Coordinates of C-alpha atoms in Angstrom, one line a residue:
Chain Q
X307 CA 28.7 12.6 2.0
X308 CA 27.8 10.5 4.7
X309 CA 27.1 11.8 8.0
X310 CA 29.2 11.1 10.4
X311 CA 28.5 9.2 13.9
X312 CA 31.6 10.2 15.9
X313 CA 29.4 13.3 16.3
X314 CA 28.0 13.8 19.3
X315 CA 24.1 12.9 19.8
X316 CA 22.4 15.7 21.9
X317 CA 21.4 14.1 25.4
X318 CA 17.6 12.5 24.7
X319 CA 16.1 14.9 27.8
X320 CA 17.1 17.6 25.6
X321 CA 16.2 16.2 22.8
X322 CA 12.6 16.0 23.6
X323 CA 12.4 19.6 25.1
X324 CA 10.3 21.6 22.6
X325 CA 11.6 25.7 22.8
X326 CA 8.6 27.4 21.9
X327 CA 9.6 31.3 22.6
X328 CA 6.5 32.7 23.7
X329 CA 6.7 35.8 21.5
X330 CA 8.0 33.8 18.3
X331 CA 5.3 36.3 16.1
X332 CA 7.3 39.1 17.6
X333 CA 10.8 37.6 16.8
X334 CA 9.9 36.8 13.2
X335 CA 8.6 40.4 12.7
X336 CA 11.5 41.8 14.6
X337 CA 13.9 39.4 12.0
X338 CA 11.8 41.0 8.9
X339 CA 13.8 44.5 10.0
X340 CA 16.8 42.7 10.3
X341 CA 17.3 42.5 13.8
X342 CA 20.3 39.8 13.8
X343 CA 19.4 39.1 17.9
X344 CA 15.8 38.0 16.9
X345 CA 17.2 36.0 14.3
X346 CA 19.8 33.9 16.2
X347 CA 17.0 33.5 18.8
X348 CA 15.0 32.0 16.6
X349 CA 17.8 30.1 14.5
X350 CA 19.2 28.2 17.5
X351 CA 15.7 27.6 19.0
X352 CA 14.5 25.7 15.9
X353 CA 17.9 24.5 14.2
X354 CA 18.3 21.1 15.5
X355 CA 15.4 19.9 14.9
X356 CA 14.7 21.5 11.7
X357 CA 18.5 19.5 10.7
X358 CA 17.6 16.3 12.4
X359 CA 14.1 16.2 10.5
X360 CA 15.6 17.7 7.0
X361 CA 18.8 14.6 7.6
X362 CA 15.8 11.8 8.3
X363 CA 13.9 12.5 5.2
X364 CA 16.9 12.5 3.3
X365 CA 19.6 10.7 4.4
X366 CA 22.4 12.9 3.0
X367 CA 24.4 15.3 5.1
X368 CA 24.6 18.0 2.1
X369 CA 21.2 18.0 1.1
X370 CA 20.0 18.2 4.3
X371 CA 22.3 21.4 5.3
X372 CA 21.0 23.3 1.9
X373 CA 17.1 22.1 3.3
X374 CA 17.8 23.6 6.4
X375 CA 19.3 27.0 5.1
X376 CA 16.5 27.1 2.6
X377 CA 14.3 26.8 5.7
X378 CA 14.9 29.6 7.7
X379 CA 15.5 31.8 4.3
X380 CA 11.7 30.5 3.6
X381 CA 10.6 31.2 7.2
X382 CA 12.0 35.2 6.6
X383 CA 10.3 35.2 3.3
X384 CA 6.7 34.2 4.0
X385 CA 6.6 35.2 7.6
X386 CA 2.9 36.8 6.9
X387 CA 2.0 33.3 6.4
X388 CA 2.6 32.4 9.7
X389 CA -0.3 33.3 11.2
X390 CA 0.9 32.2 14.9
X391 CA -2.4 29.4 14.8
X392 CA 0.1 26.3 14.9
X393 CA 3.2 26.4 16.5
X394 CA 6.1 27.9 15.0
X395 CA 8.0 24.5 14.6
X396 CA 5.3 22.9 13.3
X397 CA 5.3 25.6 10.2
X398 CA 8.8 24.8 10.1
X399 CA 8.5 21.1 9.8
X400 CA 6.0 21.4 7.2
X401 CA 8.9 23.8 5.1
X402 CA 10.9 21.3 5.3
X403 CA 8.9 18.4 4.6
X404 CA 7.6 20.1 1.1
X405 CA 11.9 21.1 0.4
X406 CA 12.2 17.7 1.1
X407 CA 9.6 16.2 -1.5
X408 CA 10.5 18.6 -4.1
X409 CA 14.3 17.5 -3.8
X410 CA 13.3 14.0 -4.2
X411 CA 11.5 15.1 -7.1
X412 CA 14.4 16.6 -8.7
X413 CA 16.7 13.7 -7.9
X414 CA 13.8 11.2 -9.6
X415 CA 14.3 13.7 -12.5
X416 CA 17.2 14.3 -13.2
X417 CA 19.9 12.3 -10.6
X418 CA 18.9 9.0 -10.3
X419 CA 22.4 7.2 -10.1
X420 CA 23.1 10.2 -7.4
X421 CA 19.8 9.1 -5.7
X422 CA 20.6 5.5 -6.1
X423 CA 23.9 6.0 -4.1
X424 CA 22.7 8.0 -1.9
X425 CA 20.5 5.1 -0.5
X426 CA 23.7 3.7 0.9
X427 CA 23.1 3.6 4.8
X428 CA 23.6 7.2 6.3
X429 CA 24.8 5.7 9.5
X430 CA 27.4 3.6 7.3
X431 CA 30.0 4.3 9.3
X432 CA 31.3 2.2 12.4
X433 CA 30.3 4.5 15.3
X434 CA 32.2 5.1 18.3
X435 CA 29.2 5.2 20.3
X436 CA 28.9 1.3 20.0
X437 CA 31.0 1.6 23.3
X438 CA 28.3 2.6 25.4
X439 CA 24.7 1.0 25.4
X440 CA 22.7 3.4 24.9
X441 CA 24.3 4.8 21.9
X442 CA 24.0 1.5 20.2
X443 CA 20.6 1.4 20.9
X444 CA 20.1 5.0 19.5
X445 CA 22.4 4.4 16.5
X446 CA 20.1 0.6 15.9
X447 CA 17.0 2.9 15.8
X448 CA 18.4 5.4 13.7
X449 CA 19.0 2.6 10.8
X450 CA 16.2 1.4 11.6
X451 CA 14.1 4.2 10.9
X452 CA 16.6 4.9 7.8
X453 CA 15.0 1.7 6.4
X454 CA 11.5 2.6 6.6
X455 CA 9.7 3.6 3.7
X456 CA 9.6 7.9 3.2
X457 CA 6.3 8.0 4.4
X458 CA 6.4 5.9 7.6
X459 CA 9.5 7.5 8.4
X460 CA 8.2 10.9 7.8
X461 CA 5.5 10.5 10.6
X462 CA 7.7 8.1 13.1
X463 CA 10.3 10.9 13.1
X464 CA 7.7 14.2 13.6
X465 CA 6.2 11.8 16.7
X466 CA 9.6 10.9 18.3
X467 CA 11.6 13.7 17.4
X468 CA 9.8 16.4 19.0
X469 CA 6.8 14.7 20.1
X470 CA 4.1 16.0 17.7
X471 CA 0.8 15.1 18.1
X472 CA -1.7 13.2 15.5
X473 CA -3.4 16.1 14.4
X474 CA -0.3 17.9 13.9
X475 CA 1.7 15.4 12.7
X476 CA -1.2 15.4 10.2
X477 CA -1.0 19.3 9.2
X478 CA 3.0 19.4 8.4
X479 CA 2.4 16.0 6.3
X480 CA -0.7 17.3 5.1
X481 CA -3.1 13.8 5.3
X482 CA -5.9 12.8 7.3
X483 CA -5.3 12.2 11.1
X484 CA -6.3 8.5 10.3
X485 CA -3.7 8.1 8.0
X486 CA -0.8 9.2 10.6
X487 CA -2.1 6.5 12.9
X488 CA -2.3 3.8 10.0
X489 CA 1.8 5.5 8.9
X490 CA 2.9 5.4 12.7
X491 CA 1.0 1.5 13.5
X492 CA 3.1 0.3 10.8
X493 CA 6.2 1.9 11.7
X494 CA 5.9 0.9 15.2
X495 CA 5.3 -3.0 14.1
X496 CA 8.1 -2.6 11.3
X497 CA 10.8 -1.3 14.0
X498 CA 9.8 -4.2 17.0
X499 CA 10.4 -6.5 14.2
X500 CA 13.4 -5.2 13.0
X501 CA 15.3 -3.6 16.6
X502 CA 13.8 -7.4 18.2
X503 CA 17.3 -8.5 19.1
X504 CA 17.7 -5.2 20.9
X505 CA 14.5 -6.3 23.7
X506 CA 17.4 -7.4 26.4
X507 CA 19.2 -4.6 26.0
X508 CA 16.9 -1.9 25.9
X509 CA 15.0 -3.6 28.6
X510 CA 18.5 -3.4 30.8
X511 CA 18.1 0.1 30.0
X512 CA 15.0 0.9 31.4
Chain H
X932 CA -16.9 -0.6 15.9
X933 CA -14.4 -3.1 14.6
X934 CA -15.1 -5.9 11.8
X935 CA -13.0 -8.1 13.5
X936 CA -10.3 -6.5 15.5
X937 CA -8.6 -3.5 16.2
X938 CA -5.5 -3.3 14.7
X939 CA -5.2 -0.6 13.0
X940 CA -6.3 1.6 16.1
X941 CA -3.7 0.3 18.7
X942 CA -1.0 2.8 17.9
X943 CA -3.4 5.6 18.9
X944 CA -5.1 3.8 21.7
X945 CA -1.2 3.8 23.2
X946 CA -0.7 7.1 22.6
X947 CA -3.8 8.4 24.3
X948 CA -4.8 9.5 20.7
X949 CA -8.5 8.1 20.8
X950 CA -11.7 10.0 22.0
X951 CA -12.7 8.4 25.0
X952 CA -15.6 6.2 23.4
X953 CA -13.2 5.0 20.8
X954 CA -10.8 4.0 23.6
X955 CA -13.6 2.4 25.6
X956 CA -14.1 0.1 22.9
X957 CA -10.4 -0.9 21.8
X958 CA -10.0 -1.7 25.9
X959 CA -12.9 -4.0 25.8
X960 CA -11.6 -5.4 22.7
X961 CA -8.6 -6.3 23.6
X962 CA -9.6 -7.8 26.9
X963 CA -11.0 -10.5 25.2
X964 CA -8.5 -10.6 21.8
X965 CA -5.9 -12.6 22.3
X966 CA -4.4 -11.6 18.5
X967 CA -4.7 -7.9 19.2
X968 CA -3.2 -8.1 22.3
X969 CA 0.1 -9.3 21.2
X970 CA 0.3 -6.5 18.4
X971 CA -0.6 -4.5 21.4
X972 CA 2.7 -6.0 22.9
X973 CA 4.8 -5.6 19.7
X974 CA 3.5 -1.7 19.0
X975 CA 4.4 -1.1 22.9
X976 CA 8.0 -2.5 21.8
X977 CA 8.6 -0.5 18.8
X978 CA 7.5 3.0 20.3
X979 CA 10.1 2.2 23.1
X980 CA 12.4 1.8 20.6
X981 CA 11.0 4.7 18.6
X982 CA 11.8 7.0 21.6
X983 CA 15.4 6.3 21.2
X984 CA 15.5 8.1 18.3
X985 CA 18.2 10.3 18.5
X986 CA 18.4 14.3 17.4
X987 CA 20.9 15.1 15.5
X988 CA 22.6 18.4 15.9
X989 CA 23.1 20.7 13.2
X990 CA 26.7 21.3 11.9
X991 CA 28.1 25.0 14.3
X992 CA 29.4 25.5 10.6
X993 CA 25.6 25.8 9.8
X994 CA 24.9 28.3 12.4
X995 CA 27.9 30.5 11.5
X996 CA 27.0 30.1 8.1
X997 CA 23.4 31.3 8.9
X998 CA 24.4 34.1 10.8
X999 CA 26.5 35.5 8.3
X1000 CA 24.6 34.9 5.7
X1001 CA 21.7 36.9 7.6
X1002 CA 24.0 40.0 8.6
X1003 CA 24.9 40.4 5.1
X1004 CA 21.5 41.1 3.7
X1005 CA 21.5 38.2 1.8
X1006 CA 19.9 35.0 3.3
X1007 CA 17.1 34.4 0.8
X1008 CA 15.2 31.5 -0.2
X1009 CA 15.9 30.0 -3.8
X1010 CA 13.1 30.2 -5.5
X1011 CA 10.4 27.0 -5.3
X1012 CA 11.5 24.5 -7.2
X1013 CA 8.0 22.9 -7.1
X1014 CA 7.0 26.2 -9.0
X1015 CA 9.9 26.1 -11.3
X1016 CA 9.0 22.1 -12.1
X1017 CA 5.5 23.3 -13.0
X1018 CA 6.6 26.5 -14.8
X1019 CA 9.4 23.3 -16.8
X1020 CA 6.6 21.3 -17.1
X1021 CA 3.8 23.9 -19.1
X1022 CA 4.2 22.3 -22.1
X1023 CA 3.4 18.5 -20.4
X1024 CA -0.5 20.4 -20.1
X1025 CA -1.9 19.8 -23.0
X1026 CA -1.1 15.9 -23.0
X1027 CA -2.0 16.1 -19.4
X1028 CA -5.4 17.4 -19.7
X1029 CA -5.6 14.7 -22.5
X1030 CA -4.8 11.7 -19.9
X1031 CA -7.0 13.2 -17.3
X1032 CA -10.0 13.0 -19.9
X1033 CA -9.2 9.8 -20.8
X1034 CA -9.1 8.5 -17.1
X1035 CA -12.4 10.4 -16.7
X1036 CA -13.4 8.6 -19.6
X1037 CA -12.5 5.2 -18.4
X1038 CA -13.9 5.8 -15.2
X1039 CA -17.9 6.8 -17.1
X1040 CA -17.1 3.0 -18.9
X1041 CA -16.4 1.3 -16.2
X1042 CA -19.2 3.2 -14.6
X1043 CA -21.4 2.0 -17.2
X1044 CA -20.1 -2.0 -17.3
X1045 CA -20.6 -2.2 -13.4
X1046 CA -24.6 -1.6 -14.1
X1047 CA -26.3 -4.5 -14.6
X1048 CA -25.7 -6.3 -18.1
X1049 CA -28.9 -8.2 -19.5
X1050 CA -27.9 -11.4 -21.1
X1051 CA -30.4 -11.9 -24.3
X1052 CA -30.9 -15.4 -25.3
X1053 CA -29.2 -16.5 -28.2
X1054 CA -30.3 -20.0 -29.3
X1055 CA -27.1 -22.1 -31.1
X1056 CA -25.6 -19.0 -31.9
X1057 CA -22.7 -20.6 -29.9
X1058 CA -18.9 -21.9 -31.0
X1059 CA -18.5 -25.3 -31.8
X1060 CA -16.9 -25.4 -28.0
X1061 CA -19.7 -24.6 -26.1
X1062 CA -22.1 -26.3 -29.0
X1063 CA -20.1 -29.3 -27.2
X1064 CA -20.7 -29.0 -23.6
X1065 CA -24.0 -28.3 -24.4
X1066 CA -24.7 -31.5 -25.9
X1067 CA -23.0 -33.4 -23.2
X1068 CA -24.7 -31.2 -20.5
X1069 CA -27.7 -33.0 -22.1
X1070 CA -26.7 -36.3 -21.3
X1071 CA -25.3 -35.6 -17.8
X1072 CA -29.0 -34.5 -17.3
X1073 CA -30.3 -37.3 -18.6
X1074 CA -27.5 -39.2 -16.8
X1075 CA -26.6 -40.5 -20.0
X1076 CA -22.8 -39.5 -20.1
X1077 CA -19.9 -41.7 -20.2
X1078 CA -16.7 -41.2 -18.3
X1079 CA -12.8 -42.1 -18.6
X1080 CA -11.7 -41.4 -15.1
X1081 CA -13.9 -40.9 -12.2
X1082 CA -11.1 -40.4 -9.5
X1083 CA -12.7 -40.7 -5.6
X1084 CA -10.3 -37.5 -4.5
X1085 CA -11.0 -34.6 -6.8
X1086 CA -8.0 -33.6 -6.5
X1087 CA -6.5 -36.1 -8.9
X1088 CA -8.3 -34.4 -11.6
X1089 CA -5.8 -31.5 -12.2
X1090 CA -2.8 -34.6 -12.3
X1091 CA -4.9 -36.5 -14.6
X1092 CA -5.8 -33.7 -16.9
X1093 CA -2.4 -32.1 -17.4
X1094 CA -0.6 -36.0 -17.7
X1095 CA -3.5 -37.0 -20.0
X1096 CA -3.9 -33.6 -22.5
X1097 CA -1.7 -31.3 -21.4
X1098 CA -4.5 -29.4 -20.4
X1099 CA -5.0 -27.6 -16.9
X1100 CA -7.9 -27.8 -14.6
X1101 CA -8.3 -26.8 -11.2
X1102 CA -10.1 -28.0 -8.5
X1103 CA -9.0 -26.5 -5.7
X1104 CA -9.9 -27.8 -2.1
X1105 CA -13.2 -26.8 -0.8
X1106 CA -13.6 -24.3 2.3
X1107 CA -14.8 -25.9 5.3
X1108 CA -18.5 -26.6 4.9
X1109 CA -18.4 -26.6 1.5
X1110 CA -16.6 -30.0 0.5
X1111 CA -20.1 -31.4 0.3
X1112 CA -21.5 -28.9 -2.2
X1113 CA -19.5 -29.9 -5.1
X1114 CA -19.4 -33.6 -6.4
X1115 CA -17.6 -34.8 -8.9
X1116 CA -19.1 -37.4 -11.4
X1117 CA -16.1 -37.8 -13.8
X1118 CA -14.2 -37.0 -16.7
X1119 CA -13.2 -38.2 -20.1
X1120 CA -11.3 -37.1 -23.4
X1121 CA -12.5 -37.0 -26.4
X1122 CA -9.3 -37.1 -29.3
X1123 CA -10.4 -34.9 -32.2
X1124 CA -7.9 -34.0 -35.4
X1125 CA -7.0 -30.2 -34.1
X1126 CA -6.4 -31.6 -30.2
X1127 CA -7.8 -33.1 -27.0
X1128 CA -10.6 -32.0 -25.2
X1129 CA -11.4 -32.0 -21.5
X1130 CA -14.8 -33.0 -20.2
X1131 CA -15.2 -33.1 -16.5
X1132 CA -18.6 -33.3 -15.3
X1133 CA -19.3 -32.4 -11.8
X1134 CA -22.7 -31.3 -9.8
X1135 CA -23.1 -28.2 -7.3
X1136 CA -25.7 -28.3 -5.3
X1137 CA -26.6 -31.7 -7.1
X1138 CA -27.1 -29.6 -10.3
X1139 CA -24.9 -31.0 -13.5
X1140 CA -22.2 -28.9 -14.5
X1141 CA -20.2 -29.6 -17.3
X1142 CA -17.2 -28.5 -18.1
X1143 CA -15.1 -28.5 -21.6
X1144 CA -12.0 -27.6 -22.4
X1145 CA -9.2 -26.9 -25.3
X1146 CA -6.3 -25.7 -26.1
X1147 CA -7.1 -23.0 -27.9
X1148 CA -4.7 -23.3 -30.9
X1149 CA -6.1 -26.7 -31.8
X1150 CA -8.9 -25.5 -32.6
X1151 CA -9.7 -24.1 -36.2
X1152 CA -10.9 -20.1 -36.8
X1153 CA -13.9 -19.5 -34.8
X1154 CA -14.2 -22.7 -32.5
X1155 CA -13.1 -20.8 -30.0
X1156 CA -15.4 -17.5 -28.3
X1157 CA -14.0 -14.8 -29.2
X1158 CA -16.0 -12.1 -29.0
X1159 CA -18.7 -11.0 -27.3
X1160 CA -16.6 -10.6 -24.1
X1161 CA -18.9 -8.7 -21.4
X1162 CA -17.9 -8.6 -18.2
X1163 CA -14.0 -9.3 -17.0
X1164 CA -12.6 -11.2 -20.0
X1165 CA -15.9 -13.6 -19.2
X1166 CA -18.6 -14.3 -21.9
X1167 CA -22.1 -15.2 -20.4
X1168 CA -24.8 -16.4 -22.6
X1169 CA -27.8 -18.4 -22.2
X1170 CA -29.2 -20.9 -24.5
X1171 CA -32.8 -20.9 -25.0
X1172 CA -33.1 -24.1 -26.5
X1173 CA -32.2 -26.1 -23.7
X1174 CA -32.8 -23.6 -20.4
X1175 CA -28.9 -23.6 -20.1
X1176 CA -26.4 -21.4 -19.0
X1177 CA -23.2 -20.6 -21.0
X1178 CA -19.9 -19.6 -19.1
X1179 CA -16.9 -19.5 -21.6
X1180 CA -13.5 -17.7 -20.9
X1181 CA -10.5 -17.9 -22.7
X1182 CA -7.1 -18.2 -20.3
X1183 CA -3.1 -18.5 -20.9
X1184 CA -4.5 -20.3 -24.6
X1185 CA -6.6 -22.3 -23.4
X1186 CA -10.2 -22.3 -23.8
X1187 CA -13.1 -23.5 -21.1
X1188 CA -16.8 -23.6 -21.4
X1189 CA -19.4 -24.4 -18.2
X1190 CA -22.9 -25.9 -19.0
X1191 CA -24.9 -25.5 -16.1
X1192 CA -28.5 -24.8 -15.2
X1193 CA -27.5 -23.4 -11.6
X1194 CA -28.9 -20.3 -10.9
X1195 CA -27.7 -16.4 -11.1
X1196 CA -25.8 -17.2 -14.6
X1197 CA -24.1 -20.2 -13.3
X1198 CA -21.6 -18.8 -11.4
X1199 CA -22.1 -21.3 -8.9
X1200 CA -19.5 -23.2 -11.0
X1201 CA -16.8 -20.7 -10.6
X1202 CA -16.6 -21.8 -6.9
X1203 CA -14.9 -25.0 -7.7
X1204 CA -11.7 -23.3 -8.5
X1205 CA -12.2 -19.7 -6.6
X1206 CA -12.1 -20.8 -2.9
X1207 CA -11.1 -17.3 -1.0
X1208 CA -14.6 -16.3 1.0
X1209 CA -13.9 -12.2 -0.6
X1210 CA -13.6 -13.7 -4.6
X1211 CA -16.3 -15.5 -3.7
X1212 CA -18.4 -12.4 -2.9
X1213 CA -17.8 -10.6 -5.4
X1214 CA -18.3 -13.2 -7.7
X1215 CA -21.6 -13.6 -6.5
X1216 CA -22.4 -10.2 -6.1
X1217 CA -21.4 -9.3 -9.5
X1218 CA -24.6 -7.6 -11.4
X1219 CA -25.5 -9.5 -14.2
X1220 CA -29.1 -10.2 -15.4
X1221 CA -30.0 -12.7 -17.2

């Protein structure tokens, strides 16, 4: 299934706003006893981006709602491995970069014509948004990033979609801090040459 | 702090990702780098593009979904299918542990090749090839040798050859500062019953080189090396007799042989066709004794 663009794209301010509850050990204790409160806290805190990351790495709307369900049912699971040293989201991200790998390990297995058409664009579809600026810019970058290579596009979208740093982009993806900055140079180079014809625009923009 | 420039820590300089020293030095580089300032330009473009990179929200189906599923006890995480791939994949162990060995393996061998190989004499113990270019290294010593083709561009050699034989040699252009190292003296064919073979003689350094070639089905069982092969599909040998130094290697069917008295094996020689600075260095730096 492809996803589609008519959906709305949450406003970038928001977008960038990390919501780190300050009691997030608490909540995930207080979610272990089933306290359905706790839970929805948590759930719609982390949700978006845990979708938005989980829909980057894999470019299919389906697989990317299961990845995000296995998530949080991970996150309930292992909470005593959360040991409130790295941010909550940051765990998250790391759930659901391994559910990630280990899909795309089962598709090399056993679906590769699946896998194969699933490489179709996951931004296929002629969006509305082209109406307005900004949107096309967003929806440019968006393919852009779709075309990178799984590893570059890993660390580009931990750094832009909730504004990780190195070191921690370097925990969820579990390599050297050196080789984020080698992943992210690359990406940056590969998506200037590739969004160039975009310059005036998002110039006009800013 | 940086060979030649500092591309690969531009990115992080950007992003206020560098220790202060680091980021000292990538400044100062760049003030005087014209090259890394305009990847400095084109990484400044892409992460302006980069943060345009939209969230997507999940699905409210998701969320109600979630909810739900967590109200009714039963929101639980299938189990890993990393562990269920390796608990699949058990009986892959044994065959496993078998290719990790022999990787091991290969890894103690090639170990063992990279340490210096001593090349023993071994006086006419050579093929009929490199019995050849001996003899006419002889006579280019002696300045004694007679040419077909002694072409003013080197260049024209490889055209000549290939029209002439059908055989293939390359002489590639020289690096800047080098042109002058390698000269060449000529060539010539000599027509035997199996096939053609090359002779180009050349000097490097104004020490003779010479070079002989042949296909290597024209010649009969044994002409051509064929064993012996010590480092990289190369045979090095050096003949006692006549101080020389033996170079032969066998390539898409076709054999070549260098008789040379240059020094560290001869691989001088190897320069006329291997022009990239790094191939040269490892060339060069190869360890081999004679």
């Amino acid at each position: 299934m492809s996803l589609e663009l008519t959906r709305k794209l949450a406003p970038a301010e928001m977008t960038r706003r990390v919501i780190e509850a300050p009691n997030e050990a608490a909540l995930l204790v207080a979610c272990q006893k089933g306290d359905s409160q706790a839970f929805r806290v948590l759930f719609d805190s982390h949700k978006d981006r845990v979708y938005s990351l989980a829909l980057y790495l894999s470019r299919d709307e389906a697989i990317a709602n299961d990845i995000t369900q296995q998530t949080f049912a991970t996150m309930l699971l292992k909470t005593s491995e959360f040991r409130g040293e790295a941010k909550l989201s940051t765990w998250l991200y790391r759930l659901v970069f391994n559910l990630c790998a280990d899909e795309r390990r089962r598709q090399r297995r056993w679906l590769p014509l699946a896998a194969a058409r699933r490489k179709e664009s996951m931004s296929g579809n002629a969006p509305q948004e082209k109406r307005f600026a900004r949107s096309e810019v967003a929806l440019a970058v968006m393919r852009a990033i779709e075309s990178l290579k799984p590893k570059l596009r890993a660390a580009v979208v931990l750094k832009y979609l909730d504004d990780l740093s190195y070191q921690e982009i370097s925990e969820v993806l579990g390599c050297s801090i050196g080789t984020v900055a080698s992943r992210l140079n690359r990406g940056h180079k590969l998506l200037a040459r590739k969004l160039g014809y975009l310059r005036a625009s998002l110039e006009g923009d800013e | 702090m940086f060979h030649r420039h500092a591309s690969k820590y531009l990115s992080a300089f950007t992003q206020g990702e560098l220790p202060s020293s680091q980021a000292s030095s990538v400044a100062a580089h760049l003030r005087g780098c014209e090259r890394c300032q305009k990847e400095l330009d084109e990484i400044e473009s892409g992460i302006s593009f980069a943060k345009h990179l939209p969230m997507i929200p999940a699905p409210s189906s998701l969320s109600s979904e979630m909810h739900a599923l967590f109200q009714s006890g039963n929101l639980t995480a299938p189990a890993s299918s990393r562990r269920r791939v390796f608990r699949k994949a058990r009986w892959l162990a044994m065959p496993l542990a078998a290719a990790i060995a022999a990787v091991l393996a290969g890894v103690v061998w090639y170990q063992k090749v990279r340490e210096p190989i001593s090349i023993e004499a071994a006086p006419r113990q050579v093929t009929k090839l490199e019995a050849l270019a001996l003899d006419l290294h002889l006579q280019q010593r002696q300045g004694l040798q007679q040419v077909d083709f002694s072409p003013e561009d080197p260049e024209t050699i490889s055209e000549w050859a290939l029209q002439s034989t059908g055989l293939e040699v390359h002489w590639a252009r020289q690096p800047a500062g080098d042109e002058h190292k390698y000269k060449l003296e000529g060539a010539k064919i000599l027509t035997t019953s199996p096939g053609p073979i090359l002779v180009v003689f050349f000097r490097v350094d104004q020490i003779p080189v010479t070079l002989t070639t042949a296909d290597v089905r024209a010649l009969a069982k044994g002409e051509a090396p064929s064993k012996g092969i010590l480092r990289k599909k190369i045979l090095y040998r050096f003949d006692s007799s006549s101080s020389t130094n033996l170079l032969s290697w066998t390539r898409d069917d076709q054999t070549y042989v260098f008789a040379s008295d240059l020094p560290n094996l001869g691989r001088g020689a190897c320069f006329v066709c291997h022009t990239n600075a790094r191939r040269r260095e490892l060339i060069g730096n190869a360890k081999l004794e004679r």
